[in-house]
Tab-separated table of C-alpha atoms and ligand atoms in Angstrom:
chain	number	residue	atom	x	y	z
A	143	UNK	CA	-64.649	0.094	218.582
A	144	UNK	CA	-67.183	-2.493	217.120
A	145	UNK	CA	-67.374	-1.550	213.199
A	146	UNK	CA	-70.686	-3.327	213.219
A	147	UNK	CA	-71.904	-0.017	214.400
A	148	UNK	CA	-70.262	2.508	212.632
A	149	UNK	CA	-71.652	4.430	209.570
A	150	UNK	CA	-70.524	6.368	206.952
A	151	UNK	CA	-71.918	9.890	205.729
A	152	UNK	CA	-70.624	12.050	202.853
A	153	UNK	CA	-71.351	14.892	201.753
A	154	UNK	CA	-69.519	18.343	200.288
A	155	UNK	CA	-70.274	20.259	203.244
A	156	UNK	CA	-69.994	23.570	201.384
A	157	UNK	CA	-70.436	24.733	204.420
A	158	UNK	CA	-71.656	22.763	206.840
A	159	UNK	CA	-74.986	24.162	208.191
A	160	UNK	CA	-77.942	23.328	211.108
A	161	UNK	CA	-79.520	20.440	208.793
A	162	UNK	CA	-76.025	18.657	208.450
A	163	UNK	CA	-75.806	19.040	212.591
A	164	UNK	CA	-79.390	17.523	212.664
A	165	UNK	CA	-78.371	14.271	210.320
A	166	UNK	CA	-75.078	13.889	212.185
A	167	UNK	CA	-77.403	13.878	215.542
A	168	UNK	CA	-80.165	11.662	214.051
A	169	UNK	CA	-77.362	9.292	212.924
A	170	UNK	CA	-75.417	8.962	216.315
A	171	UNK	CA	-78.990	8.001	218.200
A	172	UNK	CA	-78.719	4.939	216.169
A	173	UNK	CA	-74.997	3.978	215.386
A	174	UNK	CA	-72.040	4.574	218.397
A	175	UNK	CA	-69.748	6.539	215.803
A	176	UNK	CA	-69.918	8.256	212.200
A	177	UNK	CA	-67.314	8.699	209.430
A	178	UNK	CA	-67.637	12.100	208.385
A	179	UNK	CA	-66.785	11.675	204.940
A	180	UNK	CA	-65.747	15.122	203.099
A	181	UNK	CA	-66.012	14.689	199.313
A	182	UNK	CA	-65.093	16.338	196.252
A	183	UNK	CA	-62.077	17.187	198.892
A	184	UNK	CA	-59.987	18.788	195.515
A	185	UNK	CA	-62.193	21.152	195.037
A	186	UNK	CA	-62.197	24.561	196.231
A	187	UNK	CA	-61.895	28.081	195.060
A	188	UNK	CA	-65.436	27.655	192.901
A	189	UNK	CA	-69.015	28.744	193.280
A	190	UNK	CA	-70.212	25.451	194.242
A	191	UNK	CA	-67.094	24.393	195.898
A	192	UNK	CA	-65.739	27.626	197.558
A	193	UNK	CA	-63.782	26.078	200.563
A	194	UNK	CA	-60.954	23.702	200.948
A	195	UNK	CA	-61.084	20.077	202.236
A	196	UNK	CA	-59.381	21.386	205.118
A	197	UNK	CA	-61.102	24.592	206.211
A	198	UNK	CA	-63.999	22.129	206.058
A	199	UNK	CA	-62.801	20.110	208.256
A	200	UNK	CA	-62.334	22.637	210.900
A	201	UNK	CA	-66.403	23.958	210.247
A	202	UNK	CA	-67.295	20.385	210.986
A	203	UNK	CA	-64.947	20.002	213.950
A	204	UNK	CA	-66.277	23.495	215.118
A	205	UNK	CA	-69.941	22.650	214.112
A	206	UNK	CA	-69.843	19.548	216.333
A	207	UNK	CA	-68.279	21.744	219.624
A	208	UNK	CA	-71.297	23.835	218.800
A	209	UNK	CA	-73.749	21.616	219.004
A	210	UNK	CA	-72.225	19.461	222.173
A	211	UNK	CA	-71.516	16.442	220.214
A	212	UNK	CA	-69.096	14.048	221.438
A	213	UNK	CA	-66.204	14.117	219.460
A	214	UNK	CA	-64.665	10.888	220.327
A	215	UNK	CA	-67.638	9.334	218.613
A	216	UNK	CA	-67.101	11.187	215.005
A	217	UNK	CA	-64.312	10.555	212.356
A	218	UNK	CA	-63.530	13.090	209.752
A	219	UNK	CA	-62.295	11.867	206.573
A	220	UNK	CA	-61.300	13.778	203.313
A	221	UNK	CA	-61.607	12.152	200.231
A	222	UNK	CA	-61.056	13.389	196.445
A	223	UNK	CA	-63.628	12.555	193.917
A	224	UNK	CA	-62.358	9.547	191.482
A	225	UNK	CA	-65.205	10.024	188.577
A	226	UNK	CA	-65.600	5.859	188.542
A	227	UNK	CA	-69.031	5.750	189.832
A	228	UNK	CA	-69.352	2.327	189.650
A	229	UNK	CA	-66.444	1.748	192.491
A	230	UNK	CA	-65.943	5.065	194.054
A	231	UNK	CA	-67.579	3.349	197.386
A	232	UNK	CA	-64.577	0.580	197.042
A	233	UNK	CA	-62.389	3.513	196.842
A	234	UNK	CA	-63.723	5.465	199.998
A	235	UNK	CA	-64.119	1.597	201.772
A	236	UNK	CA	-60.483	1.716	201.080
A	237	UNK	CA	-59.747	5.662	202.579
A	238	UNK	CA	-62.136	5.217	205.841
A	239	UNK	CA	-62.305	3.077	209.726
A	240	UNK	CA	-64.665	0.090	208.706
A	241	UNK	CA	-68.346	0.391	208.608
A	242	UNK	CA	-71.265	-0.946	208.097
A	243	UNK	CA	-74.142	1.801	207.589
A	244	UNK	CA	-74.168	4.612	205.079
A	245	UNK	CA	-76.055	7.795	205.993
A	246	UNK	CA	-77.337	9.144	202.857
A	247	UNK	CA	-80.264	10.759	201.212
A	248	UNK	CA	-78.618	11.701	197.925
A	249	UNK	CA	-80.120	8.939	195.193
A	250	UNK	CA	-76.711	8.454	193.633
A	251	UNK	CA	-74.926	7.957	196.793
A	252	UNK	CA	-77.957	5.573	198.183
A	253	UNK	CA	-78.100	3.763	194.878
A	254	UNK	CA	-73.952	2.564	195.382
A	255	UNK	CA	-74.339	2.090	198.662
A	256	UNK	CA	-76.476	-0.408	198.295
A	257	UNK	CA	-75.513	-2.044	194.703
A	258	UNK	CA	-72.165	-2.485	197.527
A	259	UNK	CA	-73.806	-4.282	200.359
A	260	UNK	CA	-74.218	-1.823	202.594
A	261	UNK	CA	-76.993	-0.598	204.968
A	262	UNK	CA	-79.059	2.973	203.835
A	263	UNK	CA	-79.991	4.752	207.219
A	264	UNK	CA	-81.484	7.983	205.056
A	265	UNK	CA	-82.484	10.222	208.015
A	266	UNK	CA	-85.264	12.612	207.151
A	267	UNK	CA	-85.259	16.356	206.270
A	268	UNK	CA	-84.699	18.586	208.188
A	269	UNK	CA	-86.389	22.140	206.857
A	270	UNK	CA	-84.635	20.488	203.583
A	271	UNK	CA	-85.591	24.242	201.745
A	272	UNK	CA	-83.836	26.491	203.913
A	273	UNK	CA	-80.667	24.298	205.354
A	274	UNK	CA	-79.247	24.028	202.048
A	275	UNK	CA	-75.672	24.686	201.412
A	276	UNK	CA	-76.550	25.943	197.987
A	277	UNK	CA	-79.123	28.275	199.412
A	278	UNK	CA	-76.468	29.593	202.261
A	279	UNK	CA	-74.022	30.233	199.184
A	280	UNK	CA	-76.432	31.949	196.838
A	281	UNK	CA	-77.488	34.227	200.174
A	282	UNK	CA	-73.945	34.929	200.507
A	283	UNK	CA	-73.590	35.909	197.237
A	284	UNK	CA	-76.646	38.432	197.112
A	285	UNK	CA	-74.877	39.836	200.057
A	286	UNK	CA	-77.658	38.596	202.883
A	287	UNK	CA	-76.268	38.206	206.244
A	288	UNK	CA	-79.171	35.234	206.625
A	289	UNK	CA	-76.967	32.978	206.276
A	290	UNK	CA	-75.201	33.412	209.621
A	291	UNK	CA	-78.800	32.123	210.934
A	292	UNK	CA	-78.331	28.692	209.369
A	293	UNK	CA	-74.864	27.310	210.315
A	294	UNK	CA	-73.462	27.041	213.907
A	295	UNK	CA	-71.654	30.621	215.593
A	296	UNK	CA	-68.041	29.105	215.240
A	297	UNK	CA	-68.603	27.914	211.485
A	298	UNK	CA	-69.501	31.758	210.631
A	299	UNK	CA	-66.495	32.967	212.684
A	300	UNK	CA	-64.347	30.358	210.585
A	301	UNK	CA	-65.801	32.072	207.134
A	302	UNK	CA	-65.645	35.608	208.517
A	303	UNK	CA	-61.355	34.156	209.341
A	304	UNK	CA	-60.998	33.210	206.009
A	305	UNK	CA	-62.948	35.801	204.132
A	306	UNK	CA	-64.853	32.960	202.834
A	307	UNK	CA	-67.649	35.501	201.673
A	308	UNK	CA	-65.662	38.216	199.801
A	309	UNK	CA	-63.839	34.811	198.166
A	310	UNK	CA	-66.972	33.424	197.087
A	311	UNK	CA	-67.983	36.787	195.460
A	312	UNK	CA	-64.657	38.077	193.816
A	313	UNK	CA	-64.837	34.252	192.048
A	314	UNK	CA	-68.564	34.745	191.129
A	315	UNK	CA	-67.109	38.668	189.795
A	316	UNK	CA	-69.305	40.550	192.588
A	317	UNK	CA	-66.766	42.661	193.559
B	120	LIG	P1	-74.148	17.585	200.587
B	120	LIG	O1	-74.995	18.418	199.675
B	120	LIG	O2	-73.193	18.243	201.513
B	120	LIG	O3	-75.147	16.644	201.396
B	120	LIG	C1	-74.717	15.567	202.172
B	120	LIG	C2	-75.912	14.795	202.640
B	120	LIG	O4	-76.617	15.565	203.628
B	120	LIG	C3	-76.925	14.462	201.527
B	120	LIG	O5	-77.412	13.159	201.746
B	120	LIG	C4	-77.989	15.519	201.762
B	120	LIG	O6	-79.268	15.125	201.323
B	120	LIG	C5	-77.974	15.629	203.279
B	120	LIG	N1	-78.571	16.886	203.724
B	120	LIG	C6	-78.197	18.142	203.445
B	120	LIG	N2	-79.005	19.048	204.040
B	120	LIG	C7	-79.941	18.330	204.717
B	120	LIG	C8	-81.064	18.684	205.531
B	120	LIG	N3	-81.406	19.964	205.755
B	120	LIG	N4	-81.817	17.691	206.044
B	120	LIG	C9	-81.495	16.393	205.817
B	120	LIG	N5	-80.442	15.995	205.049
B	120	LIG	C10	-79.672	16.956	204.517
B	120	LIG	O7	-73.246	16.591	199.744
B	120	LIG	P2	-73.444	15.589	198.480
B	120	LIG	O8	-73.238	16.350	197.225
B	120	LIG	O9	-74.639	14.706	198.642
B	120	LIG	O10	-72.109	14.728	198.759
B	120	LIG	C11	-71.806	13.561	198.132
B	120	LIG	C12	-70.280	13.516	197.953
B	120	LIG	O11	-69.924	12.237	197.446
B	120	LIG	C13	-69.782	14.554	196.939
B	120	LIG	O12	-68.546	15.064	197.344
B	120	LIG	C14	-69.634	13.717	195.683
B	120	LIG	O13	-68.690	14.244	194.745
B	120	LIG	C15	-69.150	12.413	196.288
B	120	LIG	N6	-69.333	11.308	195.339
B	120	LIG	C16	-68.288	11.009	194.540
B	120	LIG	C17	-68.395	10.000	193.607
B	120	LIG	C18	-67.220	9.710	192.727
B	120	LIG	O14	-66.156	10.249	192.972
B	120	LIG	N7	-67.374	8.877	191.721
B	120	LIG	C19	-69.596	9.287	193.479
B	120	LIG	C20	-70.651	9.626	194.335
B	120	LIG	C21	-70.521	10.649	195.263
B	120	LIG	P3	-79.939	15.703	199.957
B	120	LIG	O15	-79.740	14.631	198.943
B	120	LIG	O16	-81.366	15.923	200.333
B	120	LIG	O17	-79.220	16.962	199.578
């Protein structure tokens, strides 16, 4: 595969939801495959990070099933945080198949990106306000069923598995 066309887009992906599915599409009408990248991949077991690196991985492997997306186009890649700004995208360079685009729309992210010489492809948003992650978490947490409306079927069945919701509440003391 020609890295020349291969980006890179992280994100926490606590959980994935529709908007993530709508970058990931956006990105693969311009590039012929994406790194996935999972971040913060220690974390888990915490109101902002509630889910492992590896139950993430299987939402994202389930999301893309969902939404038809050819597989053999998509890499998924964990990677721990390293709190050394400054070289953290040497440090995922070093973890992930070469690339040379980095999807991104988090200023931080976009800002080394570039300072490292590679390409921003910042895709737009997409109903930014209600596919949020954090707003899917705090819905869970009030005890709304919304959520289910704003990540794929098989990423909900993967929560309901794991009893994501009653673990994000007995953490936040709900229970
Ligand atoms: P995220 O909240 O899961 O988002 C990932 C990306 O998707 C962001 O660019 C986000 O844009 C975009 N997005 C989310 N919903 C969208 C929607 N509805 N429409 C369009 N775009 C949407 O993850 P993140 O927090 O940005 O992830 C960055 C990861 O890199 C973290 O794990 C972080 O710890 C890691 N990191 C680590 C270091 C280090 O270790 N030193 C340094 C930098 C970054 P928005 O910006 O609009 O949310």
């Amino acid at each position: 595969m020609d890295p020349s066309k291969r980006g890179v887009y992280p994100g926490r992906f606590q959980p994935i939801h529709w908007g993530h599915v709508k970058v990931i599409e956006w990105a693969l009408q311009r590039l012929s495959e994406l790194v996935i990248v999972v971040g913060s991949a220690q974390e888990s077991h915490t109101l902002s990070n509630p889910f492992t690196a590896g139950e993430r991985i299987e939402m994202i492997a389930a999301a893309l099933e969902d939404a038809g997306i050819d597989k053999s186009r998509v890499w998924i890649v964990p990677l721990s945080d390293i709190y050394m700004n400054a070289v953290w995208v040497r440090y995922l360079a070093m973890n992930v198949p070469r690339f040379r685009y980095a999807i991104a729309r988090n200023p931080l992210v976009v800002r080394l990106f570039r300072e490292a010489g590679y390409e921003i492809l910042m895709p737009p948003p997409f109903e930014r306000e209600r596919f949020s992650s954090t707003n899917i978490r705090k819905l869970m947490l009030m005890g709304s069923s919304e959520w289910r409306n704003m990540v794929p079927p098989s990423v909900a069945r993967i929560i309901d598995d794991i009893k994501g919701v009653e673990r994000l509440r007995e953490i936040a003391g709900r229970d």
